C-alpha cells in the first residue's frame, strides 16, 4: 500500500469509525451471537491480495454483529473502557510512526514523552514526589502487579540468582483483583503463598487486624512476608482498603506496599476526591488504568514505583545485541527493563492526545459527571421499595439487589442484557448475588442511566 | 470529540502519516538527539482542552526529530519491525471499535477471528496439525516464551499449588534470546536454573552432545529438566538449532520443547524454506512474530501450543465478576487464560488486514525479495578483499566484519549510523565484533542495500 492509497483508504476507514460511533447507541450492547457464528462466516485466507473493501464489508456483516460494544453509552458492565476519539487518533499516530521504544536509543521521543507525562501526572494527581522518575506505562494492571511483585521479591533476598525459596508470602484481601493471585502463580509462589485476608462485611475493605494476625502466624511459621496489595476501588464493589493502616504494617515487616487503583485511580485528578487516596504517599508502587476511566484507548496502565532502580535491577539482562552508547552512558532510561516484554509501543502518544484535547479541567469534568449520574441513580435506588444498595456507592459504581433475592436479581439482569439495551455484570457480596452498575462510558448521559434503571425495574 | 470532528481531524492525521511515510527516507534513520533534548521541549499539561493542531505541530518539531525511524528503507538494525500501511488501518479499526476481548463474551468476534486466522496459518505455514486449536496472539515473543515456560512448569508437578521447588531447570543455548533467561527469572527459577549450552562455533547452533551431557549431570544432581528452547533464527546471527535432535532429547526427559522463531518464523510460508523448520512438528510450542517480517504493526506475536488445555489450566483464575454463561457452557475459548494480562486488544484485525491485502502470494514475494537482496549483498561481501562474512548468511540476515579487526569494524558501523543514512547494530561472534545487516523493511530496495554497503566500505 503506497502512501497515496493509504490516504484514500485511510479516509474511508476514519469515516467508517465515525459512522460506527454515530450509530453504536442503536446496536445491541452485548453481542447476541451464538458460539461459532462469527467463525462460520469467515473466509479462508486468500492467495492473491485484495483491496480493503472486502474487509470493510465483512466488518459490517460479521465483525460488528459479533462485537460487544464497549463504547456504547449503555455499557455498565465490568468497568467501562473508554477509547475516546482523540486517543484513537493518538494511537493511530503511534502505529503510523511505527517506532519501537524498547531502548532510549531505539526512539528517544517515545521514552522521554512517557517520562514527562508520568512525572507531570504525579503533580496533577497529587501523588507523592517519591514517584517522580519512577513512572512507566504498562499494558495492564495485571502486568503492573506482576512487576511490583518481582521488584519486591528481588528486594527481599537472592531471588535473581537462586529464585524464590518457598517461604515468600503475598497478602491480599478476599476482594483483591484476581490478577494478584495470578501474578503470584506466575512468579512461582503457588496458591499456597497467597493469603486472602478477610474484609469488613460492610465496607468490604481489608480487615487490618486480621492481616496482623495472619502475619504474626506466618512469621512464626518461618514464612517471609514480601508484598501487600491494597486496593482503592475493588472490582466487585469499589471498596477502599485502609491504605494508611496497611502502610504501618508494611513498615513493620519491611514489605512492599502495592496500591491497585486500576479503576478509581484517575479520580485523584479531582482535589475533592483525594481523601480516597490517603496513604498512597507511603506506597512502594501504585497503578491506575488510563484505559478505563481516563478516556485512553486500551491498553495503557499508569504505574509508578518509588524504587525504579530495584525494578530495573530485577528485570535487566543485557545481551550484546542490545548494548549501545546511550545505555552505557547511564544518562538514559531504557524502559524494556521496567516490564515483562522486550519490545514496546509508543503508547505515550495516545495519552498525550487525551491530556491535550480534554485538558485537566475537561478530564475532571468527565469524572465528576459520572459521579453525579451515580449519585442521582443512588437516590432513586434508595427511594425504591424493591431494590436496594448492597454496599455504599463508591464513586461511580453502584451495587444493587432486589429484595426478593438472588433469583429475581439475576433474572432482571439477564433480561436487560438479553434485550441488548444495556449491559450489566454481577458480583456476589457476602453470599448475595448483586448487579454492578458501573458508570463511566464517555457517551453515557442521564437518559441512558434512566433507561437501564427503568429496564431493571420492569424486568 | 464528536464523530464529525473525528472525521475531519482523522483525515488530517491520515494525511500526516502518508506525508511522513513519503518523506521518511530523507530523515536520518537513527535519531541524532542528545538525552534530554526531547523532554526539554515538551509543554506542561494544559488545564484547558485544546485542538489537535498543537499536537501535530509538536510531532513535527519535536517527536519526529527524536524518533529513530523503524519504517525507514535503510533500517538494517536489530530486526526490522514493519508497520505496513494496511496493518496500520487494521489497528485503527480495532482501536476505533474499542472492544476488549478478555472473554469470548466480551467480544465474540475478537476471539473467533483470532482462532480462525491462527488455524488457517497452521495450514499456510506447514505447521503440524497438533497446533490447530492451540493458537493465540501474544504481545511479544518474550511473553510467548514466558507462558510456554509456565505451562511446562505446571505440567511437571504441583507448581500451581505450591510453586516452584528449586530444582526445575531450563535449557537454552548461549545464543538464545535473552527473553528466555528473563522468563526463567520472572517464573522464580533464578539465574541458577538456566543452562546456557554451548553452540557449534561455525553454525552457532546448539550443541546437542553438550546438552545431553549437561542433562545427565543435572539429573544425577537431582535437578528436574522442564523446558528446552530451540531457536530457528537467533537474534545474533540467525543460527538454526537442530530442532529434530533436540526433540529426541526432550522426549527422553519429558521436557517441553519451545521453538522460538520470532524473526524467521514467517519464512515457513514459503515451501522452499520449510526445511529450516524440520522438527517443529514435534514442538510443544512455537512462536513467530508477525510484527517483524510479516508486515504487521507491533505488537503481534503468533504463538501455538499443542497443549492449550495445560496452558489454560496453568493460568486460569475465575473470580465471580468474570463468570458468564458462555464460559460455563464450555463451548468457547476465553483468551485471557492464555496470556499474562487479563484485558486484550483486538489484535487479530490488523493481522487480517495484512493477510487480505497482500494475500499469501504477496507475503511470500515480500520474504523472497529480501532473501534475494541478501544473496546479492552476500556475493558482494564475498568478493570484497576487506570484508567477510563471520557466519553463513541466514535467510535475509548477514553478519560481517572487517579484516583489520574489531576497532575498524566498529568505526565503520558508528560512522554509518552517525551519518543518518542507515542504521546497523552489532553482535559479538566467537569473541569477534561484527555488524549485523538485517534486511526486511518493507520499503528497502536494491539501492538502499547498495548504499549501506558502499557507506560501510568508504567508512
Short mmCIF file of C-alpha atoms in Angstrom, two decimals, chain A residues 34-455:
data_model
loop_
_atom_site.label_atom_id
_atom_site.label_comp_id
_atom_site.label_asym_id
_atom_site.label_seq_id
_atom_site.Cartn_x
_atom_site.Cartn_y
_atom_site.Cartn_z
CA UNK A 34 -24.00 -17.91 19.40
CA UNK A 35 -20.57 -19.51 19.76
CA UNK A 36 -19.22 -20.33 16.30
CA UNK A 37 -21.47 -17.93 14.38
CA UNK A 38 -18.70 -15.47 13.58
CA UNK A 39 -16.23 -18.14 12.64
CA UNK A 40 -18.64 -19.91 10.32
CA UNK A 41 -18.82 -16.75 8.24
CA UNK A 42 -15.10 -16.03 7.91
CA UNK A 43 -13.39 -16.60 4.56
CA UNK A 44 -10.31 -18.78 4.04
CA UNK A 45 -7.01 -17.00 3.58
CA UNK A 46 -6.69 -15.64 0.05
CA UNK A 47 -3.72 -16.50 -2.15
CA UNK A 48 -3.87 -13.21 -4.01
CA UNK A 49 -4.01 -9.78 -2.45
CA UNK A 50 -7.25 -7.82 -2.47
CA UNK A 51 -8.40 -4.27 -1.80
CA UNK A 52 -9.76 -3.02 1.52
CA UNK A 53 -13.44 -3.10 0.56
CA UNK A 54 -13.89 -6.78 1.34
CA UNK A 55 -12.60 -6.33 4.84
CA UNK A 56 -14.86 -3.34 5.47
CA UNK A 57 -17.83 -5.30 4.16
CA UNK A 58 -17.04 -8.24 6.45
CA UNK A 59 -16.70 -5.83 9.35
CA UNK A 60 -20.26 -4.67 8.79
CA UNK A 61 -21.67 -8.11 8.06
CA UNK A 62 -19.85 -10.25 10.61
CA UNK A 63 -17.50 -8.45 12.99
CA UNK A 64 -19.85 -5.72 14.22
CA UNK A 65 -22.73 -8.14 14.93
CA UNK A 66 -20.19 -10.31 16.77
CA UNK A 67 -18.89 -7.43 18.85
CA UNK A 68 -19.92 -6.43 22.35
CA UNK A 69 -19.90 -2.66 22.12
CA UNK A 70 -17.63 -1.28 24.82
CA UNK A 71 -18.10 2.26 23.50
CA UNK A 72 -21.91 2.05 23.79
CA UNK A 73 -23.45 4.66 26.12
CA UNK A 74 -25.35 1.86 27.92
CA UNK A 75 -22.28 -0.21 28.71
CA UNK A 76 -22.40 -0.54 32.52
CA UNK A 77 -20.59 -3.89 32.79
CA UNK A 78 -17.17 -4.63 34.36
CA UNK A 79 -15.68 -1.15 34.22
CA UNK A 80 -16.21 0.82 31.01
CA UNK A 81 -13.03 1.02 28.94
CA UNK A 82 -13.14 4.25 27.03
CA UNK A 83 -11.48 4.58 23.66
CA UNK A 84 -12.11 8.30 23.22
CA UNK A 85 -11.71 9.57 19.68
CA UNK A 86 -8.67 11.76 20.47
CA UNK A 87 -6.99 8.70 21.93
CA UNK A 88 -7.84 6.71 18.81
CA UNK A 89 -6.00 9.34 16.78
CA UNK A 90 -3.04 9.37 19.15
CA UNK A 91 -2.81 5.62 18.82
CA UNK A 92 -3.05 5.89 15.05
CA UNK A 93 -0.12 8.33 15.02
CA UNK A 94 1.89 5.90 17.10
CA UNK A 95 1.17 3.00 14.75
CA UNK A 96 1.85 5.22 11.75
CA UNK A 97 5.26 6.20 13.10
CA UNK A 98 5.89 2.52 13.74
CA UNK A 99 8.67 3.19 16.25
CA UNK A 100 9.63 0.66 18.89
CA UNK A 101 10.81 2.09 22.19
CA UNK A 102 12.47 -0.84 23.94
CA UNK A 103 15.60 1.27 24.44
CA UNK A 104 16.00 5.02 24.67
CA UNK A 105 18.23 4.75 21.60
CA UNK A 106 15.60 2.99 19.52
CA UNK A 107 13.34 6.02 19.87
CA UNK A 108 14.29 8.78 22.29
CA UNK A 109 10.98 10.62 21.95
CA UNK A 110 8.97 7.56 22.95
CA UNK A 111 10.89 7.29 26.20
CA UNK A 112 11.12 10.98 27.04
CA UNK A 113 7.47 11.79 26.35
CA UNK A 114 6.49 8.90 28.61
CA UNK A 115 8.80 10.08 31.41
CA UNK A 116 7.48 13.60 31.04
CA UNK A 117 3.79 12.70 31.13
CA UNK A 118 4.14 10.33 34.06
CA UNK A 119 6.05 12.95 36.04
CA UNK A 120 3.50 15.64 35.17
CA UNK A 121 0.71 13.34 36.33
CA UNK A 122 2.41 12.93 39.70
CA UNK A 123 1.69 16.62 40.21
CA UNK A 124 -1.75 16.64 38.63
CA UNK A 125 -2.94 13.62 40.65
CA UNK A 126 -1.38 14.72 43.93
CA UNK A 127 0.84 11.65 44.05
CA UNK A 128 3.94 11.70 46.23
CA UNK A 129 7.16 13.23 44.94
CA UNK A 130 8.91 9.93 45.53
CA UNK A 131 7.14 8.65 42.42
CA UNK A 132 8.86 11.25 40.21
CA UNK A 133 11.23 9.46 37.87
CA UNK A 134 9.52 6.20 38.75
CA UNK A 135 6.67 6.26 36.24
CA UNK A 136 6.18 3.89 33.33
CA UNK A 137 3.32 2.75 31.12
CA UNK A 138 2.37 -0.93 31.46
CA UNK A 139 -0.11 -2.69 29.21
CA UNK A 140 -2.49 -3.60 32.03
CA UNK A 141 -2.84 -3.53 35.79
CA UNK A 142 -2.12 -7.27 35.79
CA UNK A 143 1.35 -6.68 34.43
CA UNK A 144 1.84 -3.75 36.81
CA UNK A 145 1.06 -6.00 39.77
CA UNK A 146 3.44 -8.64 38.45
CA UNK A 147 6.40 -6.28 38.06
CA UNK A 148 5.71 -4.84 41.53
CA UNK A 149 5.83 -8.34 42.95
CA UNK A 150 9.06 -9.14 41.10
CA UNK A 151 10.71 -5.98 42.41
CA UNK A 152 9.55 -6.88 45.92
CA UNK A 153 10.96 -10.39 45.60
CA UNK A 154 14.25 -9.03 44.35
CA UNK A 155 14.46 -6.61 47.26
CA UNK A 156 13.81 -9.40 49.73
CA UNK A 157 16.87 -11.55 49.04
CA UNK A 158 18.72 -13.64 46.50
CA UNK A 159 15.78 -14.03 44.15
CA UNK A 160 17.62 -13.01 41.00
CA UNK A 161 20.29 -15.62 41.46
CA UNK A 162 18.54 -18.51 43.13
CA UNK A 163 14.85 -17.83 42.57
CA UNK A 164 12.09 -17.99 45.14
CA UNK A 165 12.75 -20.07 48.23
CA UNK A 166 9.24 -21.26 49.01
CA UNK A 167 8.69 -19.03 52.05
CA UNK A 168 7.77 -15.77 50.31
CA UNK A 169 4.22 -14.75 51.09
CA UNK A 170 1.85 -12.28 49.48
CA UNK A 171 -1.09 -10.60 51.23
CA UNK A 172 -4.27 -9.53 49.53
CA UNK A 173 -7.89 -9.31 50.63
CA UNK A 174 -10.71 -11.60 49.56
CA UNK A 175 -11.75 -8.69 47.31
CA UNK A 176 -8.41 -8.01 45.64
CA UNK A 177 -8.39 -8.42 41.89
CA UNK A 178 -7.56 -11.93 40.66
CA UNK A 179 -4.52 -10.57 38.82
CA UNK A 180 -2.62 -10.57 42.13
CA UNK A 181 -3.17 -14.29 42.65
CA UNK A 182 -2.23 -14.78 39.01
CA UNK A 183 0.96 -12.74 39.49
CA UNK A 184 1.92 -14.86 42.49
CA UNK A 185 1.36 -18.01 40.46
CA UNK A 186 3.43 -16.68 37.53
CA UNK A 187 6.20 -15.69 39.94
CA UNK A 188 6.48 -19.31 41.08
CA UNK A 189 4.98 -18.81 44.54
CA UNK A 190 1.94 -21.00 44.04
CA UNK A 191 -1.50 -20.61 45.55
CA UNK A 192 -0.18 -21.62 48.96
CA UNK A 193 1.76 -18.36 49.19
CA UNK A 194 -1.25 -16.08 48.80
CA UNK A 195 -3.14 -15.00 51.91
CA UNK A 196 -6.60 -13.68 51.15
CA UNK A 197 -7.37 -11.62 54.26
CA UNK A 198 -10.97 -11.14 55.33
CA UNK A 199 -12.74 -7.85 54.73
CA UNK A 200 -15.10 -5.74 56.78
CA UNK A 201 -18.57 -7.03 55.81
CA UNK A 202 -19.93 -3.50 55.43
CA UNK A 203 -17.13 -1.56 53.73
CA UNK A 204 -15.59 -4.61 52.03
CA UNK A 205 -12.21 -3.06 52.89
CA UNK A 206 -9.33 -5.21 54.16
CA UNK A 207 -9.50 -6.03 57.88
CA UNK A 208 -6.15 -4.82 59.21
CA UNK A 209 -6.46 -6.75 62.47
CA UNK A 210 -6.90 -9.94 60.50
CA UNK A 211 -3.84 -9.02 58.45
CA UNK A 212 -1.78 -8.50 61.57
CA UNK A 213 -2.90 -11.84 63.00
CA UNK A 214 -2.07 -13.68 59.78
CA UNK A 215 1.34 -12.05 59.59
CA UNK A 216 2.17 -13.00 63.15
CA UNK A 217 1.27 -16.60 62.50
CA UNK A 218 3.15 -16.71 59.19
CA UNK A 219 6.31 -15.18 60.62
CA UNK A 220 6.22 -17.64 63.50
CA UNK A 221 5.98 -20.41 60.92
CA UNK A 222 9.03 -19.21 59.05
CA UNK A 223 7.27 -17.53 56.15
CA UNK A 224 8.75 -14.39 54.61
CA UNK A 225 6.17 -11.61 54.05
CA UNK A 226 7.02 -9.89 50.77
CA UNK A 227 4.15 -7.78 49.50
CA UNK A 228 0.74 -6.47 50.43
CA UNK A 229 -1.66 -5.29 47.78
CA UNK A 230 -4.11 -2.63 48.93
CA UNK A 231 -6.91 -1.69 46.58
CA UNK A 232 -8.53 1.68 46.08
CA UNK A 233 -11.74 0.74 44.33
CA UNK A 234 -12.15 -3.02 44.17
CA UNK A 235 -13.61 -4.61 41.06
CA UNK A 236 -16.53 -6.16 42.87
CA UNK A 237 -17.89 -3.20 44.85
CA UNK A 238 -15.41 -0.32 44.57
CA UNK A 239 -14.27 -0.87 48.15
CA UNK A 240 -11.33 1.08 49.51
CA UNK A 241 -8.77 -0.60 51.71
CA UNK A 242 -7.33 1.35 54.68
CA UNK A 243 -4.05 2.10 52.92
CA UNK A 244 -2.55 4.15 55.73
CA UNK A 245 -3.05 1.45 58.35
CA UNK A 246 -1.75 -1.16 55.93
CA UNK A 247 1.33 1.00 55.33
CA UNK A 248 2.06 0.86 59.07
CA UNK A 249 2.01 -2.91 58.94
CA UNK A 250 4.21 -2.96 55.85
CA UNK A 251 6.77 -0.72 57.52
CA UNK A 252 6.94 -3.04 60.49
CA UNK A 253 7.57 -6.12 58.34
CA UNK A 254 9.61 -4.46 55.58
CA UNK A 255 7.03 -5.46 52.99
CA UNK A 256 6.38 -3.87 49.62
CA UNK A 257 3.08 -1.97 49.52
CA UNK A 258 1.46 -2.07 46.10
CA UNK A 259 -1.67 0.02 45.65
CA UNK A 260 -4.02 -1.12 42.91
CA UNK A 261 -6.25 1.75 41.85
CA UNK A 262 -6.81 0.39 38.36
CA UNK A 263 -10.31 1.73 38.08
CA UNK A 264 -10.55 4.53 40.68
CA UNK A 265 -7.06 5.98 40.19
CA UNK A 266 -7.96 8.77 37.76
CA UNK A 267 -10.26 10.24 40.44
CA UNK A 268 -7.09 11.53 42.09
CA UNK A 269 -7.16 14.29 39.48
CA UNK A 270 -10.03 15.87 41.49
CA UNK A 271 -8.83 17.53 44.70
CA UNK A 272 -12.18 16.87 46.42
CA UNK A 273 -11.67 13.11 45.89
CA UNK A 274 -8.08 12.94 47.11
CA UNK A 275 -9.13 11.70 50.53
CA UNK A 276 -9.83 8.33 48.92
CA UNK A 277 -6.10 8.13 48.29
CA UNK A 278 -4.87 8.73 51.83
CA UNK A 279 -1.77 6.67 52.48
CA UNK A 280 -0.68 6.39 48.87
CA UNK A 281 2.26 8.64 49.73
CA UNK A 282 3.69 5.65 51.60
CA UNK A 283 3.18 3.10 48.82
CA UNK A 284 6.09 1.44 47.08
CA UNK A 285 4.10 1.25 43.87
CA UNK A 286 0.78 2.47 42.51
CA UNK A 287 -1.26 1.64 39.45
CA UNK A 288 -4.15 3.41 37.69
CA UNK A 289 -5.58 2.45 34.31
CA UNK A 290 -5.84 5.27 31.81
CA UNK A 291 -7.78 2.80 29.64
CA UNK A 292 -10.74 2.68 31.96
CA UNK A 293 -11.94 6.00 33.33
CA UNK A 294 -9.26 8.21 31.78
CA UNK A 295 -10.59 8.01 28.23
CA UNK A 296 -7.49 6.42 26.74
CA UNK A 297 -7.90 3.52 24.33
CA UNK A 298 -6.89 0.14 25.73
CA UNK A 299 -4.17 -0.72 26.65
CA UNK A 300 -2.48 1.82 28.92
CA UNK A 301 -1.88 1.37 32.64
CA UNK A 302 -0.10 4.10 34.57
CA UNK A 303 2.40 2.64 37.01
CA UNK A 304 4.70 4.37 39.43
CA UNK A 305 7.23 2.98 41.83
CA UNK A 306 9.32 4.73 44.44
CA UNK A 307 12.12 2.24 43.68
CA UNK A 308 12.77 2.25 39.95
CA UNK A 309 16.38 1.11 40.42
CA UNK A 310 15.16 -2.01 42.22
CA UNK A 311 12.68 -2.76 39.45
CA UNK A 312 15.31 -2.31 36.73
CA UNK A 313 17.80 -4.40 38.65
CA UNK A 314 15.20 -7.14 38.99
CA UNK A 315 14.42 -7.31 35.29
CA UNK A 316 17.51 -6.25 33.37
CA UNK A 317 19.50 -8.61 31.17
CA UNK A 318 21.88 -7.02 28.67
CA UNK A 319 22.89 -9.24 25.76
CA UNK A 320 25.47 -7.93 23.34
CA UNK A 321 22.96 -7.07 20.62
CA UNK A 322 21.18 -4.54 22.86
CA UNK A 323 24.32 -2.72 24.03
CA UNK A 324 24.61 0.88 22.89
CA UNK A 325 26.43 4.07 23.84
CA UNK A 326 23.40 5.84 25.30
CA UNK A 327 22.63 2.97 27.67
CA UNK A 328 26.25 2.70 28.74
CA UNK A 329 26.43 6.43 29.45
CA UNK A 330 23.85 5.92 32.21
CA UNK A 331 22.16 9.14 31.11
CA UNK A 332 19.00 7.50 29.79
CA UNK A 333 16.17 5.21 30.84
CA UNK A 334 15.61 2.00 28.84
CA UNK A 335 12.02 1.10 29.55
CA UNK A 336 12.47 -2.53 28.41
CA UNK A 337 13.83 -3.13 31.92
CA UNK A 338 10.62 -1.92 33.54
CA UNK A 339 8.30 -4.51 32.01
CA UNK A 340 7.80 -8.16 31.04
CA UNK A 341 8.16 -7.89 27.24
CA UNK A 342 11.24 -6.52 25.48
CA UNK A 343 9.61 -4.53 22.70
CA UNK A 344 7.19 -1.69 23.36
CA UNK A 345 4.74 0.50 21.52
CA UNK A 346 4.85 4.29 21.72
CA UNK A 347 1.79 4.35 23.98
CA UNK A 348 2.53 7.76 25.49
CA UNK A 349 1.26 9.38 22.29
CA UNK A 350 -2.34 8.33 22.87
CA UNK A 351 -2.17 9.51 26.48
CA UNK A 352 -0.78 12.83 25.32
CA UNK A 353 -3.64 13.20 22.84
CA UNK A 354 -6.14 12.72 25.64
CA UNK A 355 -4.43 15.06 28.09
CA UNK A 356 -4.14 17.83 25.50
CA UNK A 357 -7.59 17.51 23.93
CA UNK A 358 -9.57 17.45 27.18
CA UNK A 359 -7.15 19.36 29.40
CA UNK A 360 -7.07 18.57 33.10
CA UNK A 361 -10.28 20.56 33.53
CA UNK A 362 -12.06 18.51 30.92
CA UNK A 363 -10.92 15.26 32.48
CA UNK A 364 -12.09 16.35 35.91
CA UNK A 365 -15.45 17.38 34.45
CA UNK A 366 -15.76 13.94 32.85
CA UNK A 367 -15.10 12.15 36.16
CA UNK A 368 -17.44 14.42 38.11
CA UNK A 369 -20.22 13.98 35.61
CA UNK A 370 -20.23 10.22 36.12
CA UNK A 371 -20.16 10.58 39.87
CA UNK A 372 -23.12 12.96 39.65
CA UNK A 373 -25.02 10.49 37.50
CA UNK A 374 -24.25 7.74 40.01
CA UNK A 375 -25.48 9.93 42.87
CA UNK A 376 -28.71 10.54 41.03
CA UNK A 377 -29.23 6.83 40.50
CA UNK A 378 -28.29 6.09 44.10
CA UNK A 379 -31.14 8.34 45.27
CA UNK A 380 -33.58 6.53 43.03
CA UNK A 381 -32.48 3.11 44.27
CA UNK A 382 -32.76 4.26 47.87
CA UNK A 383 -36.27 5.53 47.25
CA UNK A 384 -37.36 2.28 45.62
CA UNK A 385 -39.22 -0.30 47.64
CA UNK A 386 -37.93 -3.35 45.76
CA UNK A 387 -34.29 -2.55 45.12
CA UNK A 388 -31.52 -1.56 47.48
CA UNK A 389 -27.80 -0.89 47.55
CA UNK A 390 -25.82 -3.88 48.75
CA UNK A 391 -22.76 -1.78 49.55
CA UNK A 392 -22.37 2.01 49.75
CA UNK A 393 -21.93 3.74 46.38
CA UNK A 394 -18.25 4.07 45.52
CA UNK A 395 -17.56 6.99 43.18
CA UNK A 396 -19.47 5.99 40.02
CA UNK A 397 -20.13 2.35 40.89
CA UNK A 398 -23.39 1.07 42.36
CA UNK A 399 -24.02 -2.47 43.55
CA UNK A 400 -27.70 -3.31 43.93
CA UNK A 401 -30.00 -6.25 44.54
CA UNK A 402 -33.72 -6.99 44.51
CA UNK A 403 -35.38 -7.65 47.86
CA UNK A 404 -36.90 -10.90 46.54
CA UNK A 405 -33.49 -12.49 46.46
CA UNK A 406 -30.84 -13.78 44.12
CA UNK A 407 -33.07 -15.38 41.52
CA UNK A 408 -35.07 -12.23 40.96
CA UNK A 409 -31.96 -10.09 40.81
CA UNK A 410 -30.30 -12.41 38.31
CA UNK A 411 -33.42 -12.66 36.17
CA UNK A 412 -33.65 -8.86 35.97
CA UNK A 413 -30.01 -8.60 34.89
CA UNK A 414 -30.32 -11.37 32.32
CA UNK A 415 -33.46 -9.79 30.88
CA UNK A 416 -31.77 -6.41 30.46
CA UNK A 417 -28.69 -7.98 28.88
CA UNK A 418 -30.77 -10.12 26.53
CA UNK A 419 -32.72 -7.07 25.41
CA UNK A 420 -29.50 -5.57 24.07
CA UNK A 421 -30.44 -2.20 25.54
CA UNK A 422 -27.79 -2.20 28.25
CA UNK A 423 -25.01 -4.44 29.53
CA UNK A 424 -24.60 -5.21 33.22
CA UNK A 425 -22.43 -7.71 35.06
CA UNK A 426 -22.78 -9.16 38.51
CA UNK A 427 -20.87 -9.92 41.67
CA UNK A 428 -21.54 -11.76 44.90
CA UNK A 429 -21.34 -9.77 48.15
CA UNK A 430 -21.48 -11.60 51.49
CA UNK A 431 -23.02 -14.52 49.63
CA UNK A 432 -25.66 -12.38 47.94
CA UNK A 433 -25.98 -12.07 44.17
CA UNK A 434 -25.83 -8.39 43.15
CA UNK A 435 -25.79 -6.32 39.99
CA UNK A 436 -22.96 -3.88 39.40
CA UNK A 437 -23.84 -0.65 37.60
CA UNK A 438 -20.52 0.83 36.58
CA UNK A 439 -20.93 4.31 35.15
CA UNK A 440 -18.04 5.68 33.18
CA UNK A 441 -18.53 5.34 29.43
CA UNK A 442 -17.85 8.69 27.78
CA UNK A 443 -21.12 8.68 25.86
CA UNK A 444 -23.33 7.86 28.84
CA UNK A 445 -25.94 10.51 29.61
CA UNK A 446 -28.74 10.87 32.13
CA UNK A 447 -31.23 9.26 29.74
CA UNK A 448 -29.14 6.09 29.46
CA UNK A 449 -28.97 5.79 33.23
CA UNK A 450 -32.71 6.32 33.48
CA UNK A 451 -33.29 3.72 30.79
CA UNK A 452 -31.25 0.99 32.47
CA UNK A 453 -32.92 1.70 35.80
CA UNK A 454 -36.39 1.55 34.29
CA UNK A 455 -35.48 -1.63 32.42
#
